[in-house]
Every structure is written in structure tokens, then in C-alpha cells.
Short mmCIF file of C-alpha atoms in Angstrom, two decimals:
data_model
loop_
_atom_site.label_atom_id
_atom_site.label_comp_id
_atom_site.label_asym_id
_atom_site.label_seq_id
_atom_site.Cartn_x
_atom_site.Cartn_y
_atom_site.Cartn_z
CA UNK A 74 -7.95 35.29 -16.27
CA UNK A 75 -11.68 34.15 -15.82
CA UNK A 76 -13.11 32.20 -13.65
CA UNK A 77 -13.50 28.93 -12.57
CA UNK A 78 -15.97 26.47 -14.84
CA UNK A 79 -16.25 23.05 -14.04
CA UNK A 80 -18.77 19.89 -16.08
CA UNK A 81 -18.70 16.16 -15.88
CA UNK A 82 -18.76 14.58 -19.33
CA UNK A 83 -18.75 11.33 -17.74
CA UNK A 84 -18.30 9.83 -14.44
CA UNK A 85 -18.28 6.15 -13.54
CA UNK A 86 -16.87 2.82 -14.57
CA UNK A 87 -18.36 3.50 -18.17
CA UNK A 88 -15.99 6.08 -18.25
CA UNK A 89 -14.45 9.42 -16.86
CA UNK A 90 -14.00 12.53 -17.90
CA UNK A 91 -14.21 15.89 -17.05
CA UNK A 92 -13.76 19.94 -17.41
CA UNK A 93 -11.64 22.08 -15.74
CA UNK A 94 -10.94 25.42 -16.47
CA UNK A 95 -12.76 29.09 -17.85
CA UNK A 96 -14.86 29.40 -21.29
CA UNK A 97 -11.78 30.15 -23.27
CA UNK A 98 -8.95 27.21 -21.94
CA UNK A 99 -9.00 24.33 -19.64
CA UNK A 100 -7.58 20.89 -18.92
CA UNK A 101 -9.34 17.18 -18.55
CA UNK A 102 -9.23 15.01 -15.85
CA UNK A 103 -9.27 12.08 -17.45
CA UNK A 104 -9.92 10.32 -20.60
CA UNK A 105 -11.74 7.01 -20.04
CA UNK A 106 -14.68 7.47 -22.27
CA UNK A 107 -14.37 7.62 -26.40
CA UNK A 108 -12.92 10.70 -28.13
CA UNK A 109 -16.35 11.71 -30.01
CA UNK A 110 -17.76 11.90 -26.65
CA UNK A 111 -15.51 14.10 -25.15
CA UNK A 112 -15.93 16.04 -28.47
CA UNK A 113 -19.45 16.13 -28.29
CA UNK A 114 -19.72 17.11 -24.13
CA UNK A 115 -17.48 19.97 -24.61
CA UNK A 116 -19.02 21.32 -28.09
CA UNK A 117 -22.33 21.51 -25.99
CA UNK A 118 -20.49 23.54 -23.67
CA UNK A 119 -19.10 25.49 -26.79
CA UNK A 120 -15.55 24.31 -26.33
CA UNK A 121 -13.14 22.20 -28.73
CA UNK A 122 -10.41 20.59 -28.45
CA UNK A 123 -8.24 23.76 -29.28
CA UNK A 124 -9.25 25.35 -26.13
CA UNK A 125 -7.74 22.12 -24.03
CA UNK A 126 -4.20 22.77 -22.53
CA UNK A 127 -3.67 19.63 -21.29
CA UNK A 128 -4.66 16.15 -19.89
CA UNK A 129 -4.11 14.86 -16.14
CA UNK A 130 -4.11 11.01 -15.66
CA UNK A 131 -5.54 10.42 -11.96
CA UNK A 132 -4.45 6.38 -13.02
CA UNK A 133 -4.21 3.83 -15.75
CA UNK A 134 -7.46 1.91 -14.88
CA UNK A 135 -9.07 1.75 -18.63
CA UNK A 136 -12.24 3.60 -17.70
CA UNK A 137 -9.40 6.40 -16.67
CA UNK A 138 -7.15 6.42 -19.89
CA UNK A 139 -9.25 4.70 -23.20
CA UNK A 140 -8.53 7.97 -25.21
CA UNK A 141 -5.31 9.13 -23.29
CA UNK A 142 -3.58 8.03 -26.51
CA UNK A 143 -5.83 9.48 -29.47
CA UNK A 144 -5.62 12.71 -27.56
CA UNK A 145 -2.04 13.26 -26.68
CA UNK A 146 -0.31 11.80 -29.42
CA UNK A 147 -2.77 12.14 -32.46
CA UNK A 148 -4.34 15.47 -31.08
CA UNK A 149 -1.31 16.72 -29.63
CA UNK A 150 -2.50 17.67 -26.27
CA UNK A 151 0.27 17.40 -23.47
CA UNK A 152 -0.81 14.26 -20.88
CA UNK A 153 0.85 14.41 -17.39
CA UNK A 154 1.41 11.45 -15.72
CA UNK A 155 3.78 9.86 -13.22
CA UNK A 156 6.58 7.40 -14.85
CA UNK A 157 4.71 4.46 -13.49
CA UNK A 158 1.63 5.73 -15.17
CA UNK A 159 2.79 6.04 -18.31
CA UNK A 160 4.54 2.31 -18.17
CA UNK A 161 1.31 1.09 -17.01
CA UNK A 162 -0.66 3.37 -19.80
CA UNK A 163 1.27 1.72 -22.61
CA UNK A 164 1.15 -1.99 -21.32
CA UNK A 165 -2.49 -1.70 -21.12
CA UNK A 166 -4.12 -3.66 -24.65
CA UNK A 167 -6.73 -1.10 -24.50
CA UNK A 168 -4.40 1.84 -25.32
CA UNK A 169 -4.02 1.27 -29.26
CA UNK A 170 -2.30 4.55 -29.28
CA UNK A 171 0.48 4.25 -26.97
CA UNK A 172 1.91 7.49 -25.43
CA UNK A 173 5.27 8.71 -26.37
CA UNK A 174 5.86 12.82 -27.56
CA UNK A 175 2.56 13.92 -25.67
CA UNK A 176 3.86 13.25 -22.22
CA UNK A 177 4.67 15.30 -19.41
CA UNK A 178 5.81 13.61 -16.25
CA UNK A 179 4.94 15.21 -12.71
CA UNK A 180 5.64 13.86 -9.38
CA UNK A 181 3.08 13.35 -6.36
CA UNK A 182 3.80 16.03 -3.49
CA UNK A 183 5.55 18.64 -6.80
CA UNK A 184 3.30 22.03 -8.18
CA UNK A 185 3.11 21.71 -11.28
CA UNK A 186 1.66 25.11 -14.16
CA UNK A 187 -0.88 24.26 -17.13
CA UNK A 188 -1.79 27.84 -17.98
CA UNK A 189 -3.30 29.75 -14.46
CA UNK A 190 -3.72 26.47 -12.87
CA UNK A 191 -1.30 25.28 -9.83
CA UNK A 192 -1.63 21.73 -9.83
CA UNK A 193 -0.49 19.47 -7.07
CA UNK A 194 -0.83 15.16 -7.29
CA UNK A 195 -1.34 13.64 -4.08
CA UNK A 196 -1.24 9.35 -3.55
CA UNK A 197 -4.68 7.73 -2.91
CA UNK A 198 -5.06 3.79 -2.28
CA UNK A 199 -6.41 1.82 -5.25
CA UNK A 200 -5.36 -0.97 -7.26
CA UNK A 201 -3.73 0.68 -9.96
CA UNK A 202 -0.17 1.11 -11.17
CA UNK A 203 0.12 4.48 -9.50
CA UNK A 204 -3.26 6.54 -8.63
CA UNK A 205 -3.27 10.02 -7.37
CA UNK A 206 -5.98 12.52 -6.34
CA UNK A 207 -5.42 16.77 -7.29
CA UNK A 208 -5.37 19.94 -5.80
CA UNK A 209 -5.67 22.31 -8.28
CA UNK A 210 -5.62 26.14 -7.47
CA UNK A 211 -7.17 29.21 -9.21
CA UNK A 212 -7.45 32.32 -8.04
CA UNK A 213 -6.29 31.11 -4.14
CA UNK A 214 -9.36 28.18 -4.59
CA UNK A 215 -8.49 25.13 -3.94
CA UNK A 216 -10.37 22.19 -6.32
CA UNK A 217 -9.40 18.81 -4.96
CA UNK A 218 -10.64 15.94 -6.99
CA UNK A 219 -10.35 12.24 -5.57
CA UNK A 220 -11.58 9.47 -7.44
CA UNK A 221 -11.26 5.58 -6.97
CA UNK A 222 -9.53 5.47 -3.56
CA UNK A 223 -10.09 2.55 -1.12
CA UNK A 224 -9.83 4.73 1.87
CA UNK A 225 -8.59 8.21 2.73
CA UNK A 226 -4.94 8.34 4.07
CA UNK A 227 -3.19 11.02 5.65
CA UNK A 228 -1.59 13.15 2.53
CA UNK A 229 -5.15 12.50 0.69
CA UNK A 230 -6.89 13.79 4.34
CA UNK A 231 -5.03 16.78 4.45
CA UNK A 232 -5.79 17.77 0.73
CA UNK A 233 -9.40 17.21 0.87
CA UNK A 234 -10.08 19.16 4.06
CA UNK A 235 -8.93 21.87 2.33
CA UNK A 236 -11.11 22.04 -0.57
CA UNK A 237 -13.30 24.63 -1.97
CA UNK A 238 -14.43 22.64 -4.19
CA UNK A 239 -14.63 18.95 -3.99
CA UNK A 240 -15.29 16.01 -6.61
CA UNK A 241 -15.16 12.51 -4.41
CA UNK A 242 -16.13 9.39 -4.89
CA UNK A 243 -19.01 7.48 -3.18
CA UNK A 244 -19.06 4.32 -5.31
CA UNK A 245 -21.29 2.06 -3.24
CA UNK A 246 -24.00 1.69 -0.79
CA UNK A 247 -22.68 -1.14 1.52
CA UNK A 248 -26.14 -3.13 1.70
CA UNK A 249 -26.44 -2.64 -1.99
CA UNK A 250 -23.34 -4.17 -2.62
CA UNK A 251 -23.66 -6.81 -0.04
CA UNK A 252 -27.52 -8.04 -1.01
CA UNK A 253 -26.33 -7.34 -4.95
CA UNK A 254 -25.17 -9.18 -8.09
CA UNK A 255 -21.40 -9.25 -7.81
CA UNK A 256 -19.63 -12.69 -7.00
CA UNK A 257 -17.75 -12.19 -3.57
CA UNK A 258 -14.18 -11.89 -4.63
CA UNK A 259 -15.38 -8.47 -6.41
CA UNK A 260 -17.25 -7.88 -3.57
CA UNK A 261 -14.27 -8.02 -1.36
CA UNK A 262 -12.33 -5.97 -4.03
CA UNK A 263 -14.33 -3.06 -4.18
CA UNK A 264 -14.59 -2.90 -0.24
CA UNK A 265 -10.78 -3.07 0.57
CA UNK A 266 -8.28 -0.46 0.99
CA UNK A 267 -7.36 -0.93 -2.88
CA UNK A 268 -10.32 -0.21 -3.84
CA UNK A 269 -13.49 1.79 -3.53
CA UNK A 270 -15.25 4.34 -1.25
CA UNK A 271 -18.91 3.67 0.16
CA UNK A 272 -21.44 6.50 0.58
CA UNK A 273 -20.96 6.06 4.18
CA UNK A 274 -17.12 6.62 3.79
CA UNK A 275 -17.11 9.80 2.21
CA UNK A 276 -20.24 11.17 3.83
CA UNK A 277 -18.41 10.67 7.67
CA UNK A 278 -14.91 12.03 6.75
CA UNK A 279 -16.55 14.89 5.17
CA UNK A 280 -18.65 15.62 7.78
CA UNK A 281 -15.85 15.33 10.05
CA UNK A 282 -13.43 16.94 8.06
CA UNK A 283 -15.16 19.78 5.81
CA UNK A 284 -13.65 23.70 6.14
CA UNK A 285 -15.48 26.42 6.34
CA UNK A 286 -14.85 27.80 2.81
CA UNK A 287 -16.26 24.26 1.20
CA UNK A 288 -19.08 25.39 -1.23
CA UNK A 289 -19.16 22.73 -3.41
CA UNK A 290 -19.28 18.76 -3.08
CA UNK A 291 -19.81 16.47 -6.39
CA UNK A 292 -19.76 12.18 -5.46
CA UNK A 293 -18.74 10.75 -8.31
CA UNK A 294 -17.95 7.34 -9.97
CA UNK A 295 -21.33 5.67 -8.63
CA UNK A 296 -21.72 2.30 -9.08
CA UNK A 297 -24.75 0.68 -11.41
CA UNK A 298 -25.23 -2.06 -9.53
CA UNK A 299 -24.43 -1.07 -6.16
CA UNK A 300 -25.59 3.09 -5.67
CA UNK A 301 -28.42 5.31 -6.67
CA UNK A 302 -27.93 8.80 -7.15
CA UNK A 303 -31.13 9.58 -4.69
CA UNK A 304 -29.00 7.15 -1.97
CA UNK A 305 -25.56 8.72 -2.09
CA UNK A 306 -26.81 11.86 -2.08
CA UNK A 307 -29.18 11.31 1.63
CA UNK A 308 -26.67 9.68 3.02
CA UNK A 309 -23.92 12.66 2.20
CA UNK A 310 -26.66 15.00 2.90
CA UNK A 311 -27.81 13.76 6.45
CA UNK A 312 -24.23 13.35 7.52
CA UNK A 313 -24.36 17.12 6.88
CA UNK A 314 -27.17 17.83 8.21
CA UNK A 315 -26.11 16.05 11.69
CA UNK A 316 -23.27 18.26 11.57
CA UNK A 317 -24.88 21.44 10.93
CA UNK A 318 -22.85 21.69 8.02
CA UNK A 319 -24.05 23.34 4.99
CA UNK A 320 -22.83 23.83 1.40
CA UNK A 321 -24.07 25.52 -1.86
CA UNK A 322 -24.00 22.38 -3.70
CA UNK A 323 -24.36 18.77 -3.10
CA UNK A 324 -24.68 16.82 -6.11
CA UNK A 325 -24.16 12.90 -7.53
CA UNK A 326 -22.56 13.34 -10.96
CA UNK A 327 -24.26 11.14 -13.71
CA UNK A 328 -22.55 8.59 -15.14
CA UNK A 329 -23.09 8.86 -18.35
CA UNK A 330 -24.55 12.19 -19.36
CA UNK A 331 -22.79 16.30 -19.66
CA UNK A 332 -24.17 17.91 -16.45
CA UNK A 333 -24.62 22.01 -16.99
CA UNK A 334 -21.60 24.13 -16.09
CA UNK A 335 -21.25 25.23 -12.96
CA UNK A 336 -19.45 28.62 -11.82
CA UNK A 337 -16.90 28.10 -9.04
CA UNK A 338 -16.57 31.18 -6.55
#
């Protein structure tokens, strides 16, 4: 069977993607970034494209899905995605390779087996045609993943305070965003309940929220303009801290660059 290896290839509104599995098979979440990248972060983790099993689609945002086509119907790796997904997938211009033999339809709240992997889709809020978070469970572990969500609701709650493992996004820093660059209808966009997390978000409701068997914590899709590695991760870290809470790992993923594999157990 393994066990559990996880990497970010990319992470951010340049792109997502990222590695789930052991050193032999695995899945992506995601496909947002260009297929020679992908290629290229798993070779330097000495993995092709042979070893992947399949994709999951968290939602059809572009920096989500830009290769979601290339892969599943030129590559031939299954992509699972809702119905609305894929109707939103193949409607988007960016998608020159629309999806057709390569999909594999799951529903939110329904287990669903790629290889050893029990997978379970759970709705978050965000803008999209249909966006989910994951619990995905190896070995009784539970790796929840929840990406682009304006706020946590109560099926999204539940599944994150009962991670192991934990990739979550802590887009902004709310001064950042207010004193930066964007015009204020973005502004107001990224704030709302359809669309992003702030550092101070995620750092509260997981300090409120965290089990006892929570090792690992990765923020992910940081803003540019708006975040700093350094600032998401004090502002996680304190809210910790306050709590007497402590994990193995707290780390920003970077948006652009393979991070190192780490071991889940």
C-alpha cells in the first residue's frame, strides 16, 4: 500500500496543482497550471504521468482546470467532476480541449475509490459553477483539502475539523487588501462569502476548531498582491499559539515553485 506523500506543484491564482498519493501512484488536485509544468514538478519528484490514477476538479475557475483537458482526454487520465463542473469546464474559452471520454462524475456528500484512496466532495462557497473541498482517506487519515471558499459553512466545518492533514486557503491579509492595488469591486469580491478566505479567517476557525490528531496545516492560494508568506504564516501561528495548540507542520505553500515531499503519518 505505501504511505501517504503529498507536494504542491503550484498553488495560487497563477495556477494549482498538486500531489496526492505514495511514490508508485497518486491523483492531482487540480490542473490550473500548464501540462510541462506538471510534467516537470512530478519528474523532480521521480513520478510521470503513468503513475497518475486520476484527476479531481475542486472547480472550473481557469487557474483550477487550464490542463484538465490535455490531461484527461489527450493523456487519458480519468477527471472527476460534478455535472455542473464539467458544463462549466467545457464552456470555459480557456479549455481548448474540451472534456468528453475522460470523465468521471461524483456527487458532493458520495465516497468515491481511485486506487486506496476514499474520496469524499464536500460544497464550499465561491463563485464558481460548482466548487467543492475533499476528504480523502488513507490508511484511516483523513486529508481534507479546501481551497477558494468565501467562508466555512457547516458541511465544509465538519470536514475540516476532522483533518489529519489539512491544505486551506488563507488568500489575503485584510489591511493588505484594503491599503492595496485592487479597484474596490474586486476588493469587495474577494472579501464576500463567494469568494476568498483572509489569514485571519482560517487562522480563528482553526484554532477553534483543530482535533487532536491534526499534524499537518499547509495555507495555500496566497495572494501576490494582498499576502506574504512570512504574514499568513504569524498570524496562523499565533492563533495557535494562543490556543496552546501545536502541530508538526505549519507551512504557506509557494505559489509558483515544487515544495519537497512531505511524508504523511
Amino acid at each position: 500500500m505505501g504511505s501517504l506523500i503529498f507536494f504542491s506543484i503550484g498553488s495560487g491564482s497563477s495556477g494549482n496543482c498538486y500531489y496526492l498519493g505514495t511514490r508508485n501512484w497518486g491523483i492531482l488536485i487540480d490542473a490550473g497550471i500548464p501540462v510541462r509544468a506538471i510534467k516537470r514538478g512530478l519528474r523532480q519528484h521521480g513520478i510521470g504521468f503513468e503513475n497518475i490514477w486520476g484527476v479531481i476538479v475542486t472547480h472550473d475557475h481557469t487557474d483550477h482546470i487550464k490542463s484538465i483537458g490535455v490531461i484527461g482526454e489527450i493523456l487519458h487520465i480519468p477527471v472527476y467532476v460534478t455535472r455542473e463542473m464539467h458544463n462549466g469546464i467545457n464552456h470555459n474559452y480557456r479549455v481548448t480541449e474540451k472534456l468528453s471520454n475522460s470523465v468521471r462524475y461524483y456527487k458532493k456528500g458520495e465516497h468515491f475509490q481511485i486506487n486506496d484512496l476514499d474520496i469524499q466532495a464536500f460544497p464550499v462557497s465561491h463563485d464558481a459553477t460548482d466548487s467543492v473541498g475533499f476528504t480523502i482517506t488513507f490508511n484511516d487519515k483523513r486529508f481534507v483539502i479546501a481551497t477558494d471558499l468565501g467562508f466555512i459553512g457547516k458541511e465544509a466545518a465538519e470536514h475540516i475539523s476532522r483533518a489529519n492533514f489539512l491544505v486551506i486557503e488563507a488568500n489575503y491579509d485584510e489591511n493588505m487588501l484594503k491599503n492595496g492595488p485592487y479597484p474596490y469591486p474586486l476588493k469587495e469580491r474577494v472579501r464576500s462569502h463567494l469568494g476568498h478566505m483572509c489569514n485571519d479567517q482560517t487562522a480563528q476557525f482553526i484554532a477553534a476548531n483543530a482535533n487532536a490528531g491534526l499534524s499537518h496545516i499547509f495555507l495555500c492560494h496566497l495572494s501576490n498582491e494582498n499576502n506574504t508568506p512570512q504574514i499568513a504564516y504569524e498570524t496562523v501561528h499565533n492563533a495557535l499559539l494562543e490556543k496552546g495548540i501545536e502541530v508538526k507542520l505549519l507551512l504557506p505553500l509557494p505559489r509558483t515553485t515544487v515544495t519537497d515531499i512531505f511524508q504523511l503519518e
